[in-house]
Amino acid sequence: MNVHVTGAWTEERTRHAAKLWRDGLTASQIAAALGGISRNAVIGKATRNPDLFAPRRGVAPRIARPANVKQHAPKPKATAAIFRAPPKRVAAPPVTAPERPHGLFRHRDLSIDGATPIAFALIDRLQCSWPLTDFEDGDGPDMPCCGRPRRGGLAPDSAYCAEHAAVSRGAA
């Protein structure tokens, strides 16, 4: 969320921030002193007004490292005894999916008497799109479909005629 506070930077606050900047205060300290302004707002103001907020020269003082820091012993060099060849892996036998009987999901026998099958590519939005082939046979634009009027005419909740809608719900 991008929040801009209108009037947060008045001319007086800008001059006061510039004075604190010249006195060596950090952006966080200036923001705390002014109140209601973030550290990033102070940095942005300093970046956009280099004439008021002179760039600071020099590097921040380094903190001396304590003398009693324990030095790590050098790592021992690797010997041939440490690095052995990894054990040979025995490949597991390939896992294959159990075969299911062909035609487990049969649609071929679900055509309705008196219905003329129509190619899937020729079905319009008012016709049943129940496929009349088995799932294993694949699909495509030439796949034969029921083609009878859909259940409820323009009902958006079904792509099938009443009979095939019942089959899809397991009611038939």
PDB file of C-alpha atoms in Angstrom:
ATOM      1  CA  MET A   1       0.000   0.000   0.000  1.00  0.00           C
ATOM      2  CA  ASN A   2       1.391   3.365  -0.963  1.00  0.00           C
ATOM      3  CA  VAL A   3       0.580   5.970   1.688  1.00  0.00           C
ATOM      4  CA  HIS A   4       1.449   9.592   1.125  1.00  0.00           C
ATOM      5  CA  VAL A   5       0.831  12.111   3.881  1.00  0.00           C
ATOM      6  CA  THR A   6      -0.014  15.508   2.439  1.00  0.00           C
ATOM      7  CA  GLY A   7       1.716  18.356   4.217  1.00  0.00           C
ATOM      8  CA  ALA A   8       4.122  16.171   6.179  1.00  0.00           C
ATOM      9  CA  TRP A   9       7.084  18.072   4.729  1.00  0.00           C
ATOM     10  CA  THR A  10       6.613  21.760   5.406  1.00  0.00           C
ATOM     11  CA  GLU A  11       9.393  24.221   4.626  1.00  0.00           C
ATOM     12  CA  GLU A  12      10.174  24.530   8.335  1.00  0.00           C
ATOM     13  CA  ARG A  13      10.362  20.730   8.851  1.00  0.00           C
ATOM     14  CA  THR A  14      12.596  20.384   5.791  1.00  0.00           C
ATOM     15  CA  ARG A  15      15.025  23.021   7.138  1.00  0.00           C
ATOM     16  CA  HIS A  16      15.006  21.380  10.581  1.00  0.00           C
ATOM     17  CA  ALA A  17      15.691  17.950   9.028  1.00  0.00           C
ATOM     18  CA  ALA A  18      18.539  19.437   6.959  1.00  0.00           C
ATOM     19  CA  LYS A  19      20.090  20.944  10.105  1.00  0.00           C
ATOM     20  CA  LEU A  20      19.882  17.600  11.915  1.00  0.00           C
ATOM     21  CA  TRP A  21      21.406  15.936   8.824  1.00  0.00           C
ATOM     22  CA  ARG A  22      24.337  18.372   8.883  1.00  0.00           C
ATOM     23  CA  ASP A  23      24.752  17.712  12.615  1.00  0.00           C
ATOM     24  CA  GLY A  24      25.371  14.050  11.734  1.00  0.00           C
ATOM     25  CA  LEU A  25      22.141  12.429  12.906  1.00  0.00           C
ATOM     26  CA  THR A  26      21.003   9.291  11.103  1.00  0.00           C
ATOM     27  CA  ALA A  27      17.822   9.155   9.049  1.00  0.00           C
ATOM     28  CA  SER A  28      16.147   7.117  11.798  1.00  0.00           C
ATOM     29  CA  GLN A  29      17.118   9.680  14.433  1.00  0.00           C
ATOM     30  CA  ILE A  30      15.843  12.547  12.265  1.00  0.00           C
ATOM     31  CA  ALA A  31      12.542  10.726  11.679  1.00  0.00           C
ATOM     32  CA  ALA A  32      12.140  10.172  15.427  1.00  0.00           C
ATOM     33  CA  ALA A  33      12.951  13.820  16.171  1.00  0.00           C
ATOM     34  CA  LEU A  34      10.440  15.137  13.625  1.00  0.00           C
ATOM     35  CA  GLY A  35       7.730  12.607  14.475  1.00  0.00           C
ATOM     36  CA  GLY A  36       5.209  11.243  12.009  1.00  0.00           C
ATOM     37  CA  ILE A  37       7.834  10.680   9.304  1.00  0.00           C
ATOM     38  CA  SER A  38       9.544   7.433   8.446  1.00  0.00           C
ATOM     39  CA  ARG A  39      13.247   6.822   7.999  1.00  0.00           C
ATOM     40  CA  ASN A  40      12.651   6.181   4.297  1.00  0.00           C
ATOM     41  CA  ALA A  41      10.854   9.519   3.969  1.00  0.00           C
ATOM     42  CA  VAL A  42      13.934  11.276   5.374  1.00  0.00           C
ATOM     43  CA  ILE A  43      16.210   9.368   2.987  1.00  0.00           C
ATOM     44  CA  GLY A  44      13.932  10.252   0.064  1.00  0.00           C
ATOM     45  CA  LYS A  45      13.911  13.931   1.021  1.00  0.00           C
ATOM     46  CA  ALA A  46      17.706  13.930   1.321  1.00  0.00           C
ATOM     47  CA  THR A  47      18.061  12.251  -2.078  1.00  0.00           C
ATOM     48  CA  ARG A  48      15.739  14.727  -3.802  1.00  0.00           C
ATOM     49  CA  ASN A  49      17.315  17.797  -2.144  1.00  0.00           C
ATOM     50  CA  PRO A  50      21.095  17.386  -2.343  1.00  0.00           C
ATOM     51  CA  ASP A  51      21.576  21.152  -1.931  1.00  0.00           C
ATOM     52  CA  LEU A  52      20.013  21.063   1.571  1.00  0.00           C
ATOM     53  CA  PHE A  53      21.193  17.579   2.527  1.00  0.00           C
ATOM     54  CA  ALA A  54      24.851  17.537   1.560  1.00  0.00           C
ATOM     55  CA  PRO A  55      26.146  14.056   0.748  1.00  0.00           C
ATOM     56  CA  ARG A  56      28.035  12.645   3.659  1.00  0.00           C
ATOM     57  CA  ARG A  57      31.669  11.943   3.019  1.00  0.00           C
ATOM     58  CA  GLY A  58      33.648   9.169   4.566  1.00  0.00           C
ATOM     59  CA  VAL A  59      32.871   5.697   5.644  1.00  0.00           C
ATOM     60  CA  ALA A  60      31.115   4.643   8.782  1.00  0.00           C
ATOM     61  CA  PRO A  61      33.603   3.706  11.484  1.00  0.00           C
ATOM     62  CA  ARG A  62      34.387   0.018  11.621  1.00  0.00           C
ATOM     63  CA  ILE A  63      33.810  -1.783  14.846  1.00  0.00           C
ATOM     64  CA  ALA A  64      37.046  -3.316  16.069  1.00  0.00           C
ATOM     65  CA  ARG A  65      37.029  -7.064  16.332  1.00  0.00           C
ATOM     66  CA  PRO A  66      37.593  -8.347  19.853  1.00  0.00           C
ATOM     67  CA  ALA A  67      41.093  -9.732  20.351  1.00  0.00           C
ATOM     68  CA  ASN A  68      39.917 -12.858  22.138  1.00  0.00           C
ATOM     69  CA  VAL A  69      38.130 -14.314  19.127  1.00  0.00           C
ATOM     70  CA  LYS A  70      38.889 -17.995  18.991  1.00  0.00           C
ATOM     71  CA  GLN A  71      40.635 -18.930  15.797  1.00  0.00           C
ATOM     72  CA  HIS A  72      39.369 -22.069  14.163  1.00  0.00           C
ATOM     73  CA  ALA A  73      41.867 -24.832  13.679  1.00  0.00           C
ATOM     74  CA  PRO A  74      42.654 -25.568  10.057  1.00  0.00           C
ATOM     75  CA  LYS A  75      40.528 -28.298   8.566  1.00  0.00           C
ATOM     76  CA  PRO A  76      42.325 -31.611   8.211  1.00  0.00           C
ATOM     77  CA  LYS A  77      43.195 -32.609   4.702  1.00  0.00           C
ATOM     78  CA  ALA A  78      41.114 -35.370   3.249  1.00  0.00           C
ATOM     79  CA  THR A  79      42.708 -38.733   2.908  1.00  0.00           C
ATOM     80  CA  ALA A  80      41.749 -41.601   0.682  1.00  0.00           C
ATOM     81  CA  ALA A  81      40.435 -43.516   3.694  1.00  0.00           C
ATOM     82  CA  ILE A  82      37.826 -40.833   4.375  1.00  0.00           C
ATOM     83  CA  PHE A  83      36.481 -40.654   0.851  1.00  0.00           C
ATOM     84  CA  ARG A  84      35.399 -44.098  -0.147  1.00  0.00           C
ATOM     85  CA  ALA A  85      33.413 -44.926  -3.205  1.00  0.00           C
ATOM     86  CA  PRO A  86      29.703 -44.853  -2.491  1.00  0.00           C
ATOM     87  CA  PRO A  87      28.104 -48.259  -2.125  1.00  0.00           C
ATOM     88  CA  LYS A  88      26.637 -49.681  -5.290  1.00  0.00           C
ATOM     89  CA  ARG A  89      22.939 -49.255  -5.517  1.00  0.00           C
ATOM     90  CA  VAL A  90      20.716 -52.019  -6.656  1.00  0.00           C
ATOM     91  CA  ALA A  91      18.038 -50.787  -9.004  1.00  0.00           C
ATOM     92  CA  ALA A  92      14.517 -51.493  -7.874  1.00  0.00           C
ATOM     93  CA  PRO A  93      12.363 -53.384 -10.315  1.00  0.00           C
ATOM     94  CA  PRO A  94      10.260 -51.045 -12.458  1.00  0.00           C
ATOM     95  CA  VAL A  95       6.803 -50.386 -11.106  1.00  0.00           C
ATOM     96  CA  THR A  96       4.028 -50.747 -13.618  1.00  0.00           C
ATOM     97  CA  ALA A  97       0.429 -49.814 -13.145  1.00  0.00           C
ATOM     98  CA  PRO A  98      -1.929 -52.748 -13.019  1.00  0.00           C
ATOM     99  CA  GLU A  99      -3.765 -53.223 -16.265  1.00  0.00           C
ATOM    100  CA  ARG A 100      -7.395 -52.356 -16.173  1.00  0.00           C
ATOM    101  CA  PRO A 101      -9.861 -54.069 -18.417  1.00  0.00           C
ATOM    102  CA  HIS A 102     -10.392 -52.311 -21.736  1.00  0.00           C
ATOM    103  CA  GLY A 103     -13.717 -50.564 -21.879  1.00  0.00           C
ATOM    104  CA  LEU A 104     -14.045 -50.047 -18.137  1.00  0.00           C
ATOM    105  CA  PHE A 105     -15.980 -46.825 -18.766  1.00  0.00           C
ATOM    106  CA  ARG A 106     -18.303 -47.706 -21.583  1.00  0.00           C
ATOM    107  CA  HIS A 107     -20.147 -44.943 -23.389  1.00  0.00           C
ATOM    108  CA  ARG A 108     -20.668 -46.775 -26.636  1.00  0.00           C
ATOM    109  CA  ASP A 109     -23.814 -48.488 -25.383  1.00  0.00           C
ATOM    110  CA  LEU A 110     -25.325 -45.316 -23.927  1.00  0.00           C
ATOM    111  CA  SER A 111     -26.840 -43.895 -27.094  1.00  0.00           C
ATOM    112  CA  ILE A 112     -30.531 -43.122 -26.780  1.00  0.00           C
ATOM    113  CA  ASP A 113     -32.994 -44.654 -29.210  1.00  0.00           C
ATOM    114  CA  GLY A 114     -34.101 -42.186 -31.852  1.00  0.00           C
ATOM    115  CA  ALA A 115     -31.095 -39.880 -31.363  1.00  0.00           C
ATOM    116  CA  THR A 116     -28.857 -39.288 -34.351  1.00  0.00           C
ATOM    117  CA  PRO A 117     -25.194 -39.021 -33.299  1.00  0.00           C
ATOM    118  CA  ILE A 118     -23.475 -35.780 -34.289  1.00  0.00           C
ATOM    119  CA  ALA A 119     -19.760 -34.923 -34.480  1.00  0.00           C
ATOM    120  CA  PHE A 120     -18.452 -33.029 -31.452  1.00  0.00           C
ATOM    121  CA  ALA A 121     -17.277 -30.136 -33.651  1.00  0.00           C
ATOM    122  CA  LEU A 122     -20.826 -29.604 -34.967  1.00  0.00           C
ATOM    123  CA  ILE A 123     -22.628 -29.477 -31.606  1.00  0.00           C
ATOM    124  CA  ASP A 124     -24.190 -26.136 -30.723  1.00  0.00           C
ATOM    125  CA  ARG A 125     -24.897 -24.828 -27.229  1.00  0.00           C
ATOM    126  CA  LEU A 126     -28.352 -26.392 -27.082  1.00  0.00           C
ATOM    127  CA  GLN A 127     -27.323 -29.985 -27.886  1.00  0.00           C
ATOM    128  CA  CYS A 128     -26.196 -32.803 -25.594  1.00  0.00           C
ATOM    129  CA  SER A 129     -22.421 -33.347 -25.759  1.00  0.00           C
ATOM    130  CA  TRP A 130     -22.361 -36.839 -24.197  1.00  0.00           C
ATOM    131  CA  PRO A 131     -19.640 -38.828 -26.028  1.00  0.00           C
ATOM    132  CA  LEU A 132     -20.774 -42.060 -27.664  1.00  0.00           C
ATOM    133  CA  THR A 133     -17.303 -43.650 -27.685  1.00  0.00           C
ATOM    134  CA  ASP A 134     -15.267 -45.337 -24.990  1.00  0.00           C
ATOM    135  CA  PHE A 135     -12.738 -43.192 -23.126  1.00  0.00           C
ATOM    136  CA  GLU A 136      -9.957 -45.411 -24.424  1.00  0.00           C
ATOM    137  CA  ASP A 137     -10.899 -44.560 -28.024  1.00  0.00           C
ATOM    138  CA  GLY A 138      -9.757 -40.963 -27.585  1.00  0.00           C
ATOM    139  CA  ASP A 139     -11.568 -37.817 -28.501  1.00  0.00           C
ATOM    140  CA  GLY A 140     -11.437 -35.079 -31.082  1.00  0.00           C
ATOM    141  CA  PRO A 141     -13.639 -33.001 -33.366  1.00  0.00           C
ATOM    142  CA  ASP A 142     -15.052 -36.086 -35.115  1.00  0.00           C
ATOM    143  CA  MET A 143     -16.006 -37.889 -31.886  1.00  0.00           C
ATOM    144  CA  PRO A 144     -19.702 -38.848 -32.080  1.00  0.00           C
ATOM    145  CA  CYS A 145     -21.926 -37.287 -29.423  1.00  0.00           C
ATOM    146  CA  CYS A 146     -25.600 -37.620 -28.488  1.00  0.00           C
ATOM    147  CA  GLY A 147     -26.862 -34.369 -30.043  1.00  0.00           C
ATOM    148  CA  ARG A 148     -30.326 -34.430 -28.417  1.00  0.00           C
ATOM    149  CA  PRO A 149     -31.653 -31.190 -26.885  1.00  0.00           C
ATOM    150  CA  ARG A 150     -29.958 -30.315 -23.595  1.00  0.00           C
ATOM    151  CA  ARG A 151     -31.774 -30.655 -20.317  1.00  0.00           C
ATOM    152  CA  GLY A 152     -33.667 -27.461 -19.544  1.00  0.00           C
ATOM    153  CA  GLY A 153     -32.944 -25.777 -22.890  1.00  0.00           C
ATOM    154  CA  LEU A 154     -30.598 -22.923 -22.014  1.00  0.00           C
ATOM    155  CA  ALA A 155     -29.846 -24.340 -18.547  1.00  0.00           C
ATOM    156  CA  PRO A 156     -26.212 -23.385 -17.907  1.00  0.00           C
ATOM    157  CA  ASP A 157     -25.735 -26.169 -15.369  1.00  0.00           C
ATOM    158  CA  SER A 158     -25.780 -29.119 -17.774  1.00  0.00           C
ATOM    159  CA  ALA A 159     -24.101 -30.021 -21.044  1.00  0.00           C
ATOM    160  CA  TYR A 160     -26.255 -33.131 -21.409  1.00  0.00           C
ATOM    161  CA  CYS A 161     -29.806 -34.174 -22.199  1.00  0.00           C
ATOM    162  CA  ALA A 162     -31.962 -35.313 -19.280  1.00  0.00           C
ATOM    163  CA  GLU A 163     -31.109 -38.995 -19.767  1.00  0.00           C
ATOM    164  CA  HIS A 164     -27.340 -38.504 -19.968  1.00  0.00           C
ATOM    165  CA  ALA A 165     -27.408 -35.996 -17.080  1.00  0.00           C
ATOM    166  CA  ALA A 166     -28.960 -38.755 -14.955  1.00  0.00           C
ATOM    167  CA  VAL A 167     -26.212 -41.183 -16.054  1.00  0.00           C
ATOM    168  CA  SER A 168     -23.507 -38.639 -15.178  1.00  0.00           C
ATOM    169  CA  ARG A 169     -24.917 -38.320 -11.646  1.00  0.00           C
ATOM    170  CA  GLY A 170     -25.173 -42.094 -11.275  1.00  0.00           C
ATOM    171  CA  ALA A 171     -28.962 -41.950 -11.084  1.00  0.00           C
ATOM    172  CA  ALA A 172     -29.554 -44.173 -14.110  1.00  0.00           C
TER     173      ALA A 172
END
